[in-house]
Amino acid sequence: MTISLEYLNTAPRLLLRAELTPIAGTRFQPTGFPDLGAAEYDHPSEPYRMLLVESPQSMANRMEKVCWDDAANDWRAPLKGLPRVDVYDQHGEFLTNSVLEAHRLNSPYILEGKDTTVAQLLKRELGIQGESLPVDVPKLARTVFKYDPNSVLHGLFLAKKELAGGRLRLTRMLSGFIEAEDARVAPSGGVKNDRVDPTGPTNQGFGNVPFHRDEYVARRIHAYFVLDLALLRSYGLGATAETFVILFALYKIRHFLDEGLRLRTACDFDVKQVEVLRPTGFQLPTADEIDRELPGLIERLRAEGLLAAENLRVRYDVKS
């Protein structure tokens, strides 16, 4: 392999920081939350406000999105052959899969339908006999890796009582968020014009409707990414699988920074620079270097039986 990972062999974490800047102008629109709006908070040691631009939950979904080819309804080329769980309706039409679902394998379309393929497989391979026995987390990680390796990276919580009393959990291994320093509101507004009846009833969609909006400016904007290498090693997946997981995580980070930074219509960023904060000495490979290595690793893992040869297929009956 042409990519050197030796600096990661004993490091507990890989920590990356990317400095971002709005692609046009200075304003950007952060994520918002119900009953809260934008998430502003005080800097712990400086006299200015901070702003959460993108949450860890959203970043996980965005890092998954850059792995998926919507037109082909499949993994992107470097990731072809990775197993997943596909869901089809009673007519054989594709519905969703464990990569696209917010909770991955814990999707109700995978676990809550009449088809119990995945639940029974987990019970069988994990040797689940009841609800009170300790959970063998490394064995759970190896099993999940075999059928849905994406869930090992982003974490999993199988909240079903019949699966060890709802105690089957994998901690999120790859995390990310975007925050802005010295963030200040940039207020603006506009109006929705009705050229036919400006005074029409607005509650029915008629009439002129003025509105306001809050965007932000900031001194600095950073995206942070953390890969828990100690957690990865604790699973005992083996050297080839560990190398794959690291490069899979780096694939997500690199491609997100290269092509996934249009977060919203009014929130589009460029990367100014990317730094490796921990461990010292590690050189972040390029997206092209990572893309070249992944297909061979996937082929080796399939040959060794560490990745399933085919996707699991589950039926979910949709109400007419």
XYZ file of C-alpha atoms in Angstrom:
320
model
C 0.000 0.000 0.000
C 1.329 3.422 -0.956
C -0.383 5.272 1.930
C 1.550 5.218 5.202
C -0.526 4.787 8.359
C 2.343 3.994 10.736
C 1.792 7.139 12.815
C -1.720 5.894 13.590
C -0.639 2.473 14.908
C -0.498 3.563 18.559
C -2.299 6.920 18.477
C -5.592 6.986 20.439
C -7.212 9.524 18.108
C -6.823 11.089 14.698
C -7.824 14.758 14.914
C -8.187 16.938 11.824
C -9.142 20.583 11.462
C -10.161 22.291 8.235
C -10.422 26.071 8.001
C -13.411 27.114 5.891
C -14.504 30.336 4.242
C -17.779 31.260 2.508
C -17.470 30.582 -1.210
C -19.096 33.942 -2.019
C -19.171 37.024 0.178
C -18.919 36.748 3.958
C -22.361 35.573 5.094
C -23.540 32.020 5.767
C -26.622 30.313 7.200
C -26.029 27.868 10.089
C -28.105 24.854 10.950
C -31.207 25.572 13.043
C -33.090 23.624 15.678
C -36.801 23.588 16.630
C -37.630 25.998 19.493
C -34.001 27.146 19.499
C -33.020 28.450 16.095
C -29.299 28.912 15.581
C -27.113 27.391 18.326
C -25.085 30.297 19.742
C -22.941 29.993 22.874
C -20.177 31.827 24.709
C -16.551 31.019 24.006
C -15.135 29.495 27.220
C -12.138 31.833 27.411
C -12.609 34.640 24.872
C -15.105 37.547 25.033
C -17.107 36.588 21.967
C -19.870 34.277 20.802
C -19.504 30.923 19.089
C -21.920 29.339 16.631
C -22.597 25.723 15.742
C -22.725 25.718 11.934
C -23.261 21.976 11.472
C -24.013 19.364 14.144
C -22.338 15.945 14.565
C -25.585 14.239 13.568
C -25.830 16.180 10.333
C -22.130 15.731 9.576
C -22.503 11.955 9.854
C -25.283 12.024 7.274
C -23.268 14.287 4.992
C -20.207 12.059 5.193
C -22.405 9.121 4.221
C -23.921 11.067 1.334
C -20.561 11.515 -0.414
C -20.237 7.713 -0.495
C -23.473 7.185 -2.410
C -24.216 7.535 -6.128
C -27.873 8.628 -6.314
C -28.116 8.115 -10.073
C -26.837 4.534 -9.917
C -28.466 3.839 -6.521
C -25.235 2.237 -5.386
C -21.922 2.947 -3.712
C -19.548 5.208 -5.583
C -16.913 3.382 -7.615
C -14.126 3.085 -4.981
C -16.613 1.543 -2.512
C -18.315 -0.954 -4.828
C -18.669 -4.341 -3.209
C -19.245 -3.090 0.332
C -22.163 -5.009 1.870
C -25.293 -3.334 3.174
C -28.926 -4.200 3.933
C -31.375 -3.416 1.101
C -35.112 -3.054 1.729
C -37.752 -3.865 -0.899
C -41.537 -3.697 -0.744
C -43.973 -6.551 -1.342
C -43.848 -5.843 -5.086
C -40.072 -6.081 -5.271
C -39.574 -2.316 -5.584
C -36.574 -0.795 -3.830
C -37.457 1.291 -0.747
C -34.277 2.130 1.141
C -31.132 0.625 2.655
C -28.936 0.773 5.743
C -26.661 3.421 4.178
C -29.497 5.836 3.441
C -31.438 5.322 6.659
C -30.863 7.801 9.503
C -30.365 5.038 12.085
C -28.701 2.596 9.693
C -29.335 -1.013 10.798
C -31.757 0.220 13.453
C -34.123 1.447 10.745
C -37.759 0.428 11.354
C -37.896 -0.721 7.727
C -35.178 -3.265 8.560
C -36.190 -4.357 12.063
C -39.886 -3.559 12.524
C -41.463 -5.319 9.532
C -42.654 -8.918 9.246
C -39.310 -9.934 7.735
C -36.993 -10.747 10.668
C -33.927 -11.676 8.587
C -31.558 -9.201 10.222
C -32.754 -9.736 13.802
C -32.494 -13.516 13.458
C -29.052 -13.260 11.854
C -27.765 -11.114 14.727
C -29.212 -13.478 17.315
C -27.614 -16.465 15.599
C -24.163 -14.991 14.971
C -23.924 -13.274 18.370
C -25.287 -16.284 20.240
C -27.968 -14.215 21.979
C -29.911 -16.428 24.392
C -31.552 -13.904 26.702
C -31.616 -10.330 27.924
C -29.301 -10.491 30.946
C -25.985 -11.790 29.543
C -23.103 -9.335 28.977
C -22.797 -7.998 25.430
C -19.618 -9.057 23.619
C -18.967 -5.682 21.949
C -15.992 -6.796 19.805
C -18.048 -9.721 18.499
C -20.931 -7.342 17.773
C -18.544 -5.023 15.903
C -17.118 -7.889 13.823
C -20.604 -9.110 12.954
C -21.895 -5.675 12.000
C -18.703 -5.033 10.010
C -19.346 -8.166 7.962
C -22.816 -7.103 6.853
C -22.823 -3.297 7.143
C -19.344 -1.784 7.756
C -20.723 1.743 7.469
C -22.539 1.225 10.790
C -19.258 0.428 12.553
C -17.895 3.856 11.632
C -20.958 5.914 12.514
C -22.251 3.931 15.472
C -25.303 1.836 16.145
C -27.997 1.404 18.778
C -30.261 -1.609 18.232
C -33.091 -0.677 20.587
C -35.068 -3.915 20.353
C -35.878 -5.821 23.517
C -35.430 -9.215 21.855
C -31.864 -8.273 20.891
C -30.108 -8.574 24.271
C -32.727 -6.373 25.906
C -31.944 -3.423 23.618
C -28.301 -3.279 24.756
C -26.553 -3.813 21.416
C -24.642 -0.569 20.881
C -21.566 0.546 19.006
C -20.107 3.939 19.883
C -19.683 6.423 17.061
C -16.105 6.036 15.833
C -16.011 8.929 13.346
C -17.345 12.308 14.459
C -17.339 15.778 12.971
C -18.834 19.236 13.434
C -18.423 22.772 12.125
C -18.277 25.808 14.384
C -17.679 29.531 13.884
C -15.706 31.901 16.132
C -16.763 35.449 16.950
C -20.063 34.924 15.146
C -22.389 37.871 14.629
C -25.860 38.100 13.146
C -26.223 39.595 9.675
C -29.974 40.392 9.511
C -31.792 40.766 6.217
C -35.202 40.113 4.736
C -37.407 40.161 1.716
C -40.960 39.847 0.473
C -42.955 37.237 -1.378
C -44.853 39.233 -3.989
C -48.335 38.441 -5.273
C -48.612 40.289 -8.603
C -52.307 39.394 -8.958
C -53.727 40.178 -5.508
C -51.201 41.817 -3.137
C -53.794 42.097 -0.352
C -55.102 38.518 -0.630
C -55.421 36.191 2.407
C -51.868 35.247 3.330
C -52.980 32.181 5.322
C -54.054 30.663 2.001
C -50.850 31.553 0.169
C -52.099 34.791 -1.416
C -50.932 38.372 -0.914
C -47.588 40.026 -0.358
C -45.714 38.446 2.553
C -42.678 40.242 4.021
C -40.199 38.123 5.945
C -36.928 38.455 7.830
C -33.922 36.155 7.939
C -30.794 35.930 10.035
C -27.518 34.950 8.461
C -24.131 35.185 10.165
C -20.588 36.410 9.677
C -17.628 35.098 11.670
C -13.938 35.697 12.253
C -13.076 32.039 11.621
C -14.936 28.867 10.653
C -13.496 25.415 11.328
C -14.600 21.860 10.603
C -13.269 19.273 13.051
C -13.061 15.514 12.520
C -12.159 12.892 15.134
C -11.500 9.216 14.403
C -11.329 7.057 17.545
C -8.418 4.732 16.748
C -8.340 3.194 20.243
C -11.973 2.159 19.839
C -11.203 0.669 16.414
C -8.345 -1.434 17.813
C -10.531 -2.629 20.720
C -12.844 -4.396 18.258
C -10.163 -6.833 17.098
C -11.213 -6.671 13.458
C -7.744 -7.584 12.182
C -5.059 -5.598 10.391
C -6.657 -5.522 6.935
C -10.061 -4.506 8.312
C -8.525 -1.795 10.513
C -6.660 -0.348 7.532
C -9.874 -0.372 5.541
C -11.881 1.373 8.292
C -9.268 4.122 8.575
C -9.214 4.708 4.815
C -13.026 4.512 4.677
C -13.165 7.287 7.291
C -10.568 9.343 5.422
C -12.527 8.823 2.198
C -15.582 10.342 3.852
C -13.640 13.301 5.248
C -11.703 14.039 2.077
C -14.701 13.794 -0.241
C -16.893 15.818 2.102
C -14.323 18.616 2.112
C -13.840 18.366 -1.663
C -17.469 18.223 -2.745
C -19.920 18.268 0.166
C -19.572 21.772 1.574
C -22.728 23.225 0.028
C -24.675 22.679 3.224
C -27.636 24.861 2.315
C -28.618 27.399 -0.357
C -27.070 30.203 1.713
C -24.285 28.117 3.271
C -21.550 27.124 0.844
C -17.891 26.903 1.829
C -14.403 26.530 0.387
C -11.499 24.898 2.227
C -8.592 27.211 3.028
C -6.383 24.563 4.625
C -6.523 21.182 6.366
C -4.348 20.422 9.395
C -3.559 17.190 11.202
C -3.620 18.165 14.893
C -3.014 14.620 16.203
C -0.859 12.576 15.855
C 2.128 14.683 14.927
C 3.826 13.515 11.739
C 0.844 11.924 10.006
C 0.383 13.088 6.426
C -3.224 13.174 5.239
C -3.508 11.323 1.907
C -5.317 12.865 -1.033
C -8.745 11.735 -2.186
C -7.210 10.149 -5.301
C -4.720 8.155 -3.220
C -7.511 6.867 -0.981
C -9.734 6.031 -3.969
C -6.992 3.874 -5.484
C -6.459 1.814 -2.318
C -10.041 1.022 -1.299
C -11.112 -1.410 -4.067
C -8.193 -3.764 -3.379
C -8.876 -3.742 0.356
C -12.565 -4.527 -0.193
C -11.612 -7.417 -2.481
C -9.215 -8.834 0.135
C -11.781 -8.559 2.926
C -14.384 -10.367 0.836
C -11.881 -13.092 -0.056
C -11.042 -13.558 3.634
C -14.740 -13.788 4.544
C -14.624 -10.662 6.695
C -17.140 -8.914 4.421
C -20.303 -10.611 3.181
C -20.245 -11.507 -0.508
C -23.796 -10.210 -1.070
C -26.122 -7.597 0.377
C -28.768 -8.748 2.818
C -32.258 -8.314 1.377
C -35.247 -7.485 3.597
C -38.920 -7.137 2.689
C -41.079 -4.401 4.182
C -44.760 -4.367 3.255
C -45.980 -0.879 2.456
C -49.620 -0.047 3.206
C -51.659 0.681 0.103
